Amino acid sequence: MPGSTLKRVVVAGGSGLVGRPLVRALAAAGAEVAVLSRAPKRLDLPWGAMGYEWAHLSNLLEGADAVINLAGEGIAEGRWTRARKQVLLDSRIQTTDRLVQAMAKCQRPPAALVNASAIGWYIPRDGAPVDEASAPGTGFLAEVCQAWEAAALKASDLGVRVARVRIGVVLAREGGALPKMVLPVRFYQACKLGSGTQGLSWIHLEDLVAILVEAAGNPAWEGAFNGTAPEPLSNEAFTRLIAHRLGRPMLPIPGFLTAGILQLALGELAQALLLQGAFVRPAHALDLGFAFRFPTAQAALEDLL
Ligand SMILES: NC(=O)c1ccc[n+]([C@@H]2O[C@H](COP(=O)([O-])OP(=O)(O)OC[C@H]3O[C@@H](n4cnc5c(N)ncnc54)[C@H](OP(=O)(O)O)[C@@H]3O)[C@@H](O)[C@H]2O)c1
């Protein structure tokens, strides 16, 4: 069973959309899971997992098989004011720094650090597909992702194997982008955002959890990995699939109109997260033989909607 070689794993940010099913999967595979949280008492954890304050970090890391770091404030929650951007950056870099500094004090540092990053690393991009060998993009998200990965990579100086997972738009029933995309289609009509030609690189939550578990337990998983499905689509093609699945029509609204409205409502966030994109391929995971349960958007949406 994947992950069954993992005896003791520390998960930072394990209470969120990705963390909850990840902790369940690790515990189900027989691992003892320590979940680092700012509020461990409120966590509802499966048998085999325990919540801890960050203050307990050093003891937990000693000799652990892997650390999986997902911690960070929600990128899409609220307008990107200068202060909010600082919070988004600090909540990722400071937590990652804290993990690596604690590893440096261990007599036996953890064998692996699997650190979240995001496909914002590549954005903005034109229609050409990108993979892990491609150059980074520009702008706030690309800068956050590069700084986040650089902070994680410092663990490799301690002999820790580091896998950086550039996560795409996570598709899940219980939260994230999909319920927000589906709501207007279900009750009204579907419409592409802006030109609709921007890449939308997505991943089914179940496949992302499997990638994180594999990266934690398999020594071959080192370096950058795109946590995306093999079939990225344009925003328009993805929206059409949702509309088709729900039996709703596509509304022919001109791109400049939706782009203008989104920019007015959400500012820079709209441009960076909704109106720009990239067609990101998971070349590294495929090279290592990872088999996606939901390789196509159609399969993922049939499962989730
Ligand atoms: N979901 C996506 O579509 C997506 C796409 C690309 C990248 N990612 C990245 O993948 C990671 C996990 O995603 P997710 O959707 O599971 O995120 P999430 O639901 O927002 O969960 C993130 C977790 O980080 C912890 N956290 C938040 N602010 C923190 C802070 N200031 N200091 C320490 N911990 C903090 C929280 O745990 P506690 O409250 O328990 O401390 C929270 O459970 C995130 O870093 C995100 O940026 C997600």
Short mmCIF file of N, CA and C in Angstrom, two decimals, residues 128-199:
data_model
loop_
_atom_site.label_atom_id
_atom_site.label_comp_id
_atom_site.label_asym_id
_atom_site.label_seq_id
_atom_site.Cartn_x
_atom_site.Cartn_y
_atom_site.Cartn_z
N ALA A 128 1.61 27.70 -24.47
CA ALA A 128 2.55 26.58 -24.57
C ALA A 128 2.62 25.83 -23.24
N PRO A 129 2.59 24.48 -23.28
CA PRO A 129 2.66 23.74 -22.01
C PRO A 129 3.99 23.96 -21.30
N VAL A 130 3.94 23.89 -19.96
CA VAL A 130 5.18 24.00 -19.17
C VAL A 130 5.32 22.76 -18.30
N ASP A 131 6.56 22.44 -17.95
CA ASP A 131 6.79 21.38 -16.97
C ASP A 131 7.86 21.85 -15.99
N GLU A 132 8.37 20.94 -15.17
CA GLU A 132 9.26 21.34 -14.09
C GLU A 132 10.55 21.99 -14.58
N ALA A 133 10.90 21.75 -15.86
CA ALA A 133 12.15 22.33 -16.38
C ALA A 133 11.94 23.75 -16.88
N SER A 134 10.70 24.23 -16.90
CA SER A 134 10.42 25.57 -17.46
C SER A 134 10.85 26.67 -16.49
N ALA A 135 11.08 27.85 -17.06
CA ALA A 135 11.51 29.01 -16.25
C ALA A 135 10.33 29.52 -15.41
N PRO A 136 10.64 30.19 -14.29
CA PRO A 136 9.54 30.74 -13.48
C PRO A 136 8.84 31.91 -14.17
N GLY A 137 7.62 32.20 -13.67
CA GLY A 137 6.87 33.35 -14.17
C GLY A 137 7.29 34.61 -13.44
N THR A 138 6.43 35.61 -13.49
CA THR A 138 6.73 36.88 -12.82
C THR A 138 5.52 37.32 -12.00
N GLY A 139 5.74 38.26 -11.09
CA GLY A 139 4.64 38.79 -10.29
C GLY A 139 4.62 38.20 -8.90
N PHE A 140 3.65 38.61 -8.10
CA PHE A 140 3.62 38.28 -6.68
C PHE A 140 3.61 36.77 -6.43
N LEU A 141 2.72 36.04 -7.11
CA LEU A 141 2.60 34.59 -6.84
C LEU A 141 3.89 33.86 -7.18
N ALA A 142 4.45 34.20 -8.34
CA ALA A 142 5.70 33.54 -8.75
C ALA A 142 6.80 33.83 -7.73
N GLU A 143 6.82 35.07 -7.22
CA GLU A 143 7.85 35.43 -6.23
C GLU A 143 7.64 34.67 -4.91
N VAL A 144 6.37 34.57 -4.48
CA VAL A 144 6.08 33.83 -3.23
C VAL A 144 6.53 32.37 -3.40
N CYS A 145 6.16 31.76 -4.52
CA CYS A 145 6.50 30.34 -4.72
C CYS A 145 8.01 30.13 -4.76
N GLN A 146 8.73 31.04 -5.41
CA GLN A 146 10.19 30.88 -5.48
C GLN A 146 10.82 31.02 -4.09
N ALA A 147 10.34 32.00 -3.33
CA ALA A 147 10.90 32.19 -1.97
C ALA A 147 10.55 30.99 -1.08
N TRP A 148 9.34 30.47 -1.23
CA TRP A 148 8.85 29.32 -0.44
C TRP A 148 9.72 28.09 -0.74
N GLU A 149 9.97 27.85 -2.03
CA GLU A 149 10.78 26.68 -2.41
C GLU A 149 12.23 26.85 -1.96
N ALA A 150 12.74 28.09 -2.06
CA ALA A 150 14.13 28.33 -1.63
C ALA A 150 14.26 28.05 -0.13
N ALA A 151 13.24 28.44 0.64
CA ALA A 151 13.26 28.20 2.10
C ALA A 151 13.27 26.69 2.37
N ALA A 152 12.45 25.94 1.63
CA ALA A 152 12.39 24.49 1.83
C ALA A 152 13.70 23.80 1.42
N LEU A 153 14.30 24.32 0.34
CA LEU A 153 15.53 23.68 -0.17
C LEU A 153 16.69 23.73 0.81
N LYS A 154 16.63 24.67 1.77
CA LYS A 154 17.71 24.76 2.76
C LYS A 154 17.81 23.46 3.56
N ALA A 155 16.71 22.70 3.63
CA ALA A 155 16.75 21.43 4.37
C ALA A 155 17.68 20.43 3.69
N SER A 156 17.91 20.59 2.37
CA SER A 156 18.78 19.62 1.69
C SER A 156 20.22 19.74 2.18
N ASP A 157 20.62 20.93 2.69
CA ASP A 157 21.97 21.09 3.27
C ASP A 157 22.14 20.20 4.51
N LEU A 158 21.02 19.80 5.11
CA LEU A 158 21.08 18.95 6.32
C LEU A 158 20.99 17.47 5.95
N GLY A 159 20.99 17.18 4.66
CA GLY A 159 20.87 15.78 4.23
C GLY A 159 19.43 15.31 4.13
N VAL A 160 18.50 16.25 4.21
CA VAL A 160 17.08 15.89 4.10
C VAL A 160 16.69 15.87 2.62
N ARG A 161 16.02 14.83 2.17
CA ARG A 161 15.51 14.80 0.79
C ARG A 161 14.33 15.76 0.68
N VAL A 162 14.40 16.68 -0.29
CA VAL A 162 13.33 17.69 -0.40
C VAL A 162 12.55 17.49 -1.71
N ALA A 163 11.24 17.36 -1.60
CA ALA A 163 10.35 17.34 -2.77
C ALA A 163 9.44 18.55 -2.68
N ARG A 164 9.47 19.37 -3.73
CA ARG A 164 8.62 20.58 -3.75
C ARG A 164 7.46 20.31 -4.70
N VAL A 165 6.24 20.38 -4.19
CA VAL A 165 5.08 20.01 -5.02
C VAL A 165 4.32 21.29 -5.40
N ARG A 166 4.40 21.62 -6.68
CA ARG A 166 3.73 22.83 -7.22
C ARG A 166 2.28 22.47 -7.52
N ILE A 167 1.44 22.79 -6.54
CA ILE A 167 0.05 22.31 -6.57
C ILE A 167 -0.80 23.16 -7.52
N GLY A 168 -1.63 22.47 -8.32
CA GLY A 168 -2.57 23.17 -9.21
C GLY A 168 -3.87 23.44 -8.48
N VAL A 169 -4.89 23.86 -9.23
CA VAL A 169 -6.21 24.15 -8.63
C VAL A 169 -6.80 22.82 -8.15
N VAL A 170 -6.97 22.72 -6.82
CA VAL A 170 -7.40 21.44 -6.25
C VAL A 170 -8.92 21.31 -6.40
N LEU A 171 -9.35 20.23 -7.05
CA LEU A 171 -10.78 19.99 -7.24
C LEU A 171 -11.28 19.05 -6.15
N ALA A 172 -12.26 19.55 -5.37
CA ALA A 172 -12.80 18.77 -4.26
C ALA A 172 -14.25 19.17 -4.04
N ARG A 173 -15.01 18.26 -3.49
CA ARG A 173 -16.41 18.57 -3.15
C ARG A 173 -16.47 19.54 -1.98
N GLU A 174 -15.55 19.33 -1.01
CA GLU A 174 -15.70 19.98 0.29
C GLU A 174 -15.07 21.37 0.41
N GLY A 175 -14.59 21.94 -0.68
CA GLY A 175 -14.03 23.29 -0.57
C GLY A 175 -13.12 23.60 -1.74
N GLY A 176 -12.38 24.72 -1.63
CA GLY A 176 -11.48 25.14 -2.70
C GLY A 176 -12.25 25.78 -3.85
N ALA A 177 -11.69 25.73 -5.05
CA ALA A 177 -12.23 26.50 -6.18
C ALA A 177 -13.51 25.91 -6.78
N LEU A 178 -13.63 24.58 -6.79
CA LEU A 178 -14.73 23.96 -7.57
C LEU A 178 -16.13 24.39 -7.11
N PRO A 179 -16.45 24.32 -5.81
CA PRO A 179 -17.80 24.75 -5.42
C PRO A 179 -18.11 26.20 -5.82
N LYS A 180 -17.07 27.05 -5.81
CA LYS A 180 -17.28 28.46 -6.21
C LYS A 180 -17.54 28.56 -7.72
N MET A 181 -16.88 27.68 -8.50
CA MET A 181 -17.08 27.71 -9.95
C MET A 181 -18.44 27.14 -10.33
N VAL A 182 -18.88 26.15 -9.55
CA VAL A 182 -20.11 25.42 -9.89
C VAL A 182 -21.37 26.21 -9.53
N LEU A 183 -21.30 26.96 -8.43
CA LEU A 183 -22.51 27.62 -7.90
C LEU A 183 -23.25 28.46 -8.95
N PRO A 184 -22.57 29.42 -9.64
CA PRO A 184 -23.31 30.22 -10.62
C PRO A 184 -23.83 29.39 -11.80
N VAL A 185 -23.11 28.31 -12.14
CA VAL A 185 -23.56 27.47 -13.27
C VAL A 185 -24.82 26.72 -12.88
N ARG A 186 -24.81 26.21 -11.65
CA ARG A 186 -25.96 25.41 -11.19
C ARG A 186 -27.23 26.26 -11.15
N PHE A 187 -27.09 27.51 -10.68
CA PHE A 187 -28.30 28.32 -10.48
C PHE A 187 -28.55 29.32 -11.60
N TYR A 188 -27.56 29.51 -12.50
CA TYR A 188 -27.76 30.48 -13.58
C TYR A 188 -27.20 29.89 -14.87
N GLN A 189 -26.04 30.38 -15.31
CA GLN A 189 -25.44 29.89 -16.54
C GLN A 189 -23.92 29.90 -16.39
N ALA A 190 -23.25 29.22 -17.33
CA ALA A 190 -21.78 29.20 -17.27
C ALA A 190 -21.22 30.31 -18.14
N CYS A 191 -20.06 30.83 -17.76
CA CYS A 191 -19.40 31.79 -18.65
C CYS A 191 -17.89 31.76 -18.42
N LYS A 192 -17.16 31.84 -19.53
CA LYS A 192 -15.69 31.85 -19.42
C LYS A 192 -15.25 33.13 -18.72
N LEU A 193 -14.05 33.10 -18.14
CA LEU A 193 -13.53 34.30 -17.47
C LEU A 193 -12.51 34.97 -18.39
N GLY A 194 -12.70 36.25 -18.65
CA GLY A 194 -11.79 36.98 -19.56
C GLY A 194 -11.80 36.31 -20.92
N SER A 195 -10.62 36.18 -21.53
CA SER A 195 -10.55 35.58 -22.88
C SER A 195 -10.93 34.11 -22.85
N GLY A 196 -10.78 33.48 -21.70
CA GLY A 196 -11.08 32.04 -21.59
C GLY A 196 -9.96 31.16 -22.13
N THR A 197 -8.93 31.76 -22.71
CA THR A 197 -7.84 30.96 -23.29
C THR A 197 -6.76 30.64 -22.26
N GLN A 198 -6.81 31.28 -21.08
CA GLN A 198 -5.78 31.05 -20.06
C GLN A 198 -5.84 29.60 -19.55
N GLY A 199 -4.67 29.04 -19.29
CA GLY A 199 -4.60 27.63 -18.85
C GLY A 199 -5.17 27.45 -17.45
#
